[in-house]
Amino acid sequence: MAYELALPAGARTTAQRRAVLHAVEESVGSFTVAQLHERARRLEPRLGLATTYRTVELLRATGRVHPLLGEGRHAYVSCRPEHHHHLVCTSCGGVEETELCAAPSAAELRRRHGFQPAAHELDIYGTCRRCT
Ligand SMILES: [Zn+2]
Ligand SMILES: [Zn+2]
């Protein structure tokens, strides 16, 4: 990953939280909090699951962790601020980024709905190249 993960301003960075940040940075594809906890505990054996959850929530507030839909599986993917969308493989859990975008333009939204868009989210679920 080309970016430094950071907590929101004002959030204390403890060794335990740093271990969670590190595990997020290392993660390839989607992950659950339990999987993240397992990985981060290799750095900080005393890291609790509750701390892992709280840290993921903090990262979610900054947009650096993005929640994915799933069949009862609360998975996340690490995310960068630049415009992109996620292609999520429901077979292997792999996540690919794409610059392709199908969101309506700001001009069209203003014209049709009088709405001023600030951001949009789009994740596409399906089967990746390896799994087809
Ligand atoms: Zn796949
Ligand atoms: Zn887009």
PDB file of C-alpha atoms and ligand atoms in Angstrom:
ATOM      1  CA  MET A   1       0.000   0.000   0.000  1.00  0.00           C
ATOM      2  CA  ALA A   2       1.263   3.410  -0.900  1.00  0.00           C
ATOM      3  CA  TYR A   3      -0.326   5.287   1.956  1.00  0.00           C
ATOM      4  CA  GLU A   4       0.246   5.539   5.687  1.00  0.00           C
ATOM      5  CA  LEU A   5      -2.774   4.435   7.634  1.00  0.00           C
ATOM      6  CA  ALA A   6      -3.697   6.908  10.315  1.00  0.00           C
ATOM      7  CA  LEU A   7      -6.352   7.189  12.977  1.00  0.00           C
ATOM      8  CA  PRO A   8      -8.647  10.225  13.072  1.00  0.00           C
ATOM      9  CA  ALA A   9      -7.127  13.350  14.626  1.00  0.00           C
ATOM     10  CA  GLY A  10      -7.341  13.196  18.388  1.00  0.00           C
ATOM     11  CA  ALA A  11      -7.439   9.396  18.609  1.00  0.00           C
ATOM     12  CA  ARG A  12      -4.643   8.029  20.746  1.00  0.00           C
ATOM     13  CA  THR A  13      -2.219   5.742  18.932  1.00  0.00           C
ATOM     14  CA  THR A  14      -1.356   2.891  21.250  1.00  0.00           C
ATOM     15  CA  ALA A  15       0.862  -0.093  20.487  1.00  0.00           C
ATOM     16  CA  GLN A  16      -2.271  -2.244  20.269  1.00  0.00           C
ATOM     17  CA  ARG A  17      -3.934   0.088  17.788  1.00  0.00           C
ATOM     18  CA  ARG A  18      -0.707   0.271  15.786  1.00  0.00           C
ATOM     19  CA  ALA A  19      -0.738  -3.517  15.518  1.00  0.00           C
ATOM     20  CA  VAL A  20      -4.270  -3.321  14.084  1.00  0.00           C
ATOM     21  CA  LEU A  21      -3.214  -0.607  11.601  1.00  0.00           C
ATOM     22  CA  HIS A  22      -0.322  -2.786  10.538  1.00  0.00           C
ATOM     23  CA  ALA A  23      -2.596  -5.795  10.014  1.00  0.00           C
ATOM     24  CA  VAL A  24      -4.948  -3.654   7.890  1.00  0.00           C
ATOM     25  CA  GLU A  25      -2.029  -2.423   5.776  1.00  0.00           C
ATOM     26  CA  GLU A  26      -0.857  -5.995   5.250  1.00  0.00           C
ATOM     27  CA  SER A  27      -4.275  -7.293   4.343  1.00  0.00           C
ATOM     28  CA  VAL A  28      -4.915  -8.401   0.795  1.00  0.00           C
ATOM     29  CA  GLY A  29      -8.560  -8.633  -0.192  1.00  0.00           C
ATOM     30  CA  SER A  30     -11.405  -8.570   2.290  1.00  0.00           C
ATOM     31  CA  PHE A  31     -11.050  -9.377   5.960  1.00  0.00           C
ATOM     32  CA  THR A  32     -13.219  -9.803   9.015  1.00  0.00           C
ATOM     33  CA  VAL A  33     -12.423  -8.232  12.366  1.00  0.00           C
ATOM     34  CA  ALA A  34     -11.732 -11.723  13.750  1.00  0.00           C
ATOM     35  CA  GLN A  35      -9.162 -12.383  11.001  1.00  0.00           C
ATOM     36  CA  LEU A  36      -7.587  -8.993  11.602  1.00  0.00           C
ATOM     37  CA  HIS A  37      -7.429  -9.664  15.332  1.00  0.00           C
ATOM     38  CA  GLU A  38      -5.718 -12.994  14.696  1.00  0.00           C
ATOM     39  CA  ARG A  39      -3.069 -11.334  12.504  1.00  0.00           C
ATOM     40  CA  ALA A  40      -2.517  -8.282  14.711  1.00  0.00           C
ATOM     41  CA  ARG A  41      -2.037 -10.500  17.764  1.00  0.00           C
ATOM     42  CA  ARG A  42       1.205 -11.779  16.282  1.00  0.00           C
ATOM     43  CA  LEU A  43       2.584  -8.289  16.945  1.00  0.00           C
ATOM     44  CA  GLU A  44       0.669  -7.581  20.145  1.00  0.00           C
ATOM     45  CA  PRO A  45      -0.255 -10.844  21.867  1.00  0.00           C
ATOM     46  CA  ARG A  46      -2.355  -9.045  24.477  1.00  0.00           C
ATOM     47  CA  LEU A  47      -4.523  -7.277  21.882  1.00  0.00           C
ATOM     48  CA  GLY A  48      -8.221  -7.780  22.643  1.00  0.00           C
ATOM     49  CA  LEU A  49     -10.988  -8.353  20.132  1.00  0.00           C
ATOM     50  CA  ALA A  50     -12.894  -5.319  21.491  1.00  0.00           C
ATOM     51  CA  THR A  51      -9.882  -3.056  20.837  1.00  0.00           C
ATOM     52  CA  THR A  52      -9.662  -4.475  17.331  1.00  0.00           C
ATOM     53  CA  TYR A  53     -13.344  -3.659  16.742  1.00  0.00           C
ATOM     54  CA  ARG A  54     -12.933  -0.124  18.084  1.00  0.00           C
ATOM     55  CA  THR A  55      -9.877   0.516  15.931  1.00  0.00           C
ATOM     56  CA  VAL A  56     -11.690  -0.727  12.819  1.00  0.00           C
ATOM     57  CA  GLU A  57     -14.556   1.658  13.682  1.00  0.00           C
ATOM     58  CA  LEU A  58     -12.059   4.542  13.954  1.00  0.00           C
ATOM     59  CA  LEU A  59     -10.563   3.657  10.578  1.00  0.00           C
ATOM     60  CA  ARG A  60     -14.030   3.393   9.121  1.00  0.00           C
ATOM     61  CA  ALA A  61     -14.722   6.950  10.241  1.00  0.00           C
ATOM     62  CA  THR A  62     -11.704   8.121   8.235  1.00  0.00           C
ATOM     63  CA  GLY A  63     -12.764   6.099   5.178  1.00  0.00           C
ATOM     64  CA  ARG A  64      -9.585   4.015   5.319  1.00  0.00           C
ATOM     65  CA  VAL A  65     -11.568   0.901   6.014  1.00  0.00           C
ATOM     66  CA  HIS A  66     -14.676   0.236   3.969  1.00  0.00           C
ATOM     67  CA  PRO A  67     -17.437  -2.188   4.983  1.00  0.00           C
ATOM     68  CA  LEU A  68     -18.623  -4.754   2.429  1.00  0.00           C
ATOM     69  CA  LEU A  69     -21.997  -6.425   2.154  1.00  0.00           C
ATOM     70  CA  GLY A  70     -22.031 -10.103   2.856  1.00  0.00           C
ATOM     71  CA  GLU A  71     -24.163 -13.002   3.902  1.00  0.00           C
ATOM     72  CA  GLY A  72     -23.899 -12.381   7.617  1.00  0.00           C
ATOM     73  CA  ARG A  73     -20.163 -12.003   7.237  1.00  0.00           C
ATOM     74  CA  HIS A  74     -19.108  -8.540   8.288  1.00  0.00           C
ATOM     75  CA  ALA A  75     -16.127  -8.069   6.051  1.00  0.00           C
ATOM     76  CA  TYR A  76     -14.068  -4.981   5.373  1.00  0.00           C
ATOM     77  CA  VAL A  77     -11.496  -3.877   2.871  1.00  0.00           C
ATOM     78  CA  SER A  78      -8.723  -1.347   3.373  1.00  0.00           C
ATOM     79  CA  CYS A  79      -9.323   1.697   1.255  1.00  0.00           C
ATOM     80  CA  ARG A  80      -7.500   4.736  -0.116  1.00  0.00           C
ATOM     81  CA  PRO A  81      -8.977   8.209  -0.528  1.00  0.00           C
ATOM     82  CA  GLU A  82      -8.680   8.429  -4.327  1.00  0.00           C
ATOM     83  CA  HIS A  83     -11.769   7.722  -6.412  1.00  0.00           C
ATOM     84  CA  HIS A  84     -12.187   4.019  -7.111  1.00  0.00           C
ATOM     85  CA  HIS A  85     -14.632   1.164  -6.667  1.00  0.00           C
ATOM     86  CA  HIS A  86     -14.299  -2.392  -5.411  1.00  0.00           C
ATOM     87  CA  LEU A  87     -14.808  -5.592  -7.345  1.00  0.00           C
ATOM     88  CA  VAL A  88     -15.476  -8.160  -4.646  1.00  0.00           C
ATOM     89  CA  CYS A  89     -15.173 -11.869  -5.422  1.00  0.00           C
ATOM     90  CA  THR A  90     -17.820 -13.769  -3.458  1.00  0.00           C
ATOM     91  CA  SER A  91     -15.934 -17.006  -4.056  1.00  0.00           C
ATOM     92  CA  CYS A  92     -12.424 -16.261  -2.744  1.00  0.00           C
ATOM     93  CA  GLY A  93     -13.006 -12.940  -0.946  1.00  0.00           C
ATOM     94  CA  GLY A  94     -10.489 -11.199  -3.195  1.00  0.00           C
ATOM     95  CA  VAL A  95     -10.986  -7.486  -3.781  1.00  0.00           C
ATOM     96  CA  GLU A  96      -9.809  -5.663  -6.873  1.00  0.00           C
ATOM     97  CA  GLU A  97      -9.980  -1.912  -7.371  1.00  0.00           C
ATOM     98  CA  THR A  98     -11.342  -0.349 -10.521  1.00  0.00           C
ATOM     99  CA  GLU A  99     -11.349   3.206 -11.769  1.00  0.00           C
ATOM    100  CA  LEU A 100     -14.446   2.460 -13.856  1.00  0.00           C
ATOM    101  CA  CYS A 101     -17.440   4.320 -12.530  1.00  0.00           C
ATOM    102  CA  ALA A 102     -21.135   4.162 -13.316  1.00  0.00           C
ATOM    103  CA  ALA A 103     -22.275   6.888 -10.923  1.00  0.00           C
ATOM    104  CA  PRO A 104     -24.477   9.611 -12.451  1.00  0.00           C
ATOM    105  CA  SER A 105     -22.729  12.923 -13.001  1.00  0.00           C
ATOM    106  CA  ALA A 106     -23.112  15.777 -10.530  1.00  0.00           C
ATOM    107  CA  ALA A 107     -24.714  17.843 -13.311  1.00  0.00           C
ATOM    108  CA  GLU A 108     -27.359  15.208 -13.993  1.00  0.00           C
ATOM    109  CA  LEU A 109     -28.169  14.764 -10.308  1.00  0.00           C
ATOM    110  CA  ARG A 110     -28.546  18.516  -9.915  1.00  0.00           C
ATOM    111  CA  ARG A 111     -30.741  18.786 -12.980  1.00  0.00           C
ATOM    112  CA  ARG A 112     -33.023  15.853 -12.187  1.00  0.00           C
ATOM    113  CA  HIS A 113     -33.156  15.935  -8.405  1.00  0.00           C
ATOM    114  CA  GLY A 114     -31.768  19.300  -7.349  1.00  0.00           C
ATOM    115  CA  PHE A 115     -29.246  17.264  -5.406  1.00  0.00           C
ATOM    116  CA  GLN A 116     -25.628  18.265  -4.830  1.00  0.00           C
ATOM    117  CA  PRO A 117     -23.574  15.051  -4.512  1.00  0.00           C
ATOM    118  CA  ALA A 118     -20.527  15.007  -2.237  1.00  0.00           C
ATOM    119  CA  ALA A 119     -19.467  11.363  -2.473  1.00  0.00           C
ATOM    120  CA  HIS A 120     -20.700   7.996  -3.655  1.00  0.00           C
ATOM    121  CA  GLU A 121     -20.032   4.354  -2.888  1.00  0.00           C
ATOM    122  CA  LEU A 122     -20.218   1.413  -5.236  1.00  0.00           C
ATOM    123  CA  ASP A 123     -19.054  -2.139  -4.706  1.00  0.00           C
ATOM    124  CA  ILE A 124     -19.600  -4.767  -7.361  1.00  0.00           C
ATOM    125  CA  TYR A 125     -19.991  -8.382  -6.267  1.00  0.00           C
ATOM    126  CA  GLY A 126     -19.273 -11.330  -8.510  1.00  0.00           C
ATOM    127  CA  THR A 127     -16.602 -13.832  -9.486  1.00  0.00           C
ATOM    128  CA  CYS A 128     -12.989 -12.908 -10.168  1.00  0.00           C
ATOM    129  CA  ARG A 129     -10.780 -14.054 -13.038  1.00  0.00           C
ATOM    130  CA  ARG A 130      -9.185 -16.798 -10.946  1.00  0.00           C
ATOM    131  CA  CYS A 131     -12.488 -18.189  -9.702  1.00  0.00           C
ATOM    132  CA  THR A 132     -14.470 -18.329 -12.963  1.00  0.00           C
TER     133      THR A 132
HETATM  134 ZN    ZN B   1     -12.016 -15.075  -6.540  1.00  0.00          ZN
HETATM  135 ZN    ZN B   2     -17.275   6.356  -8.808  1.00  0.00          ZN
END
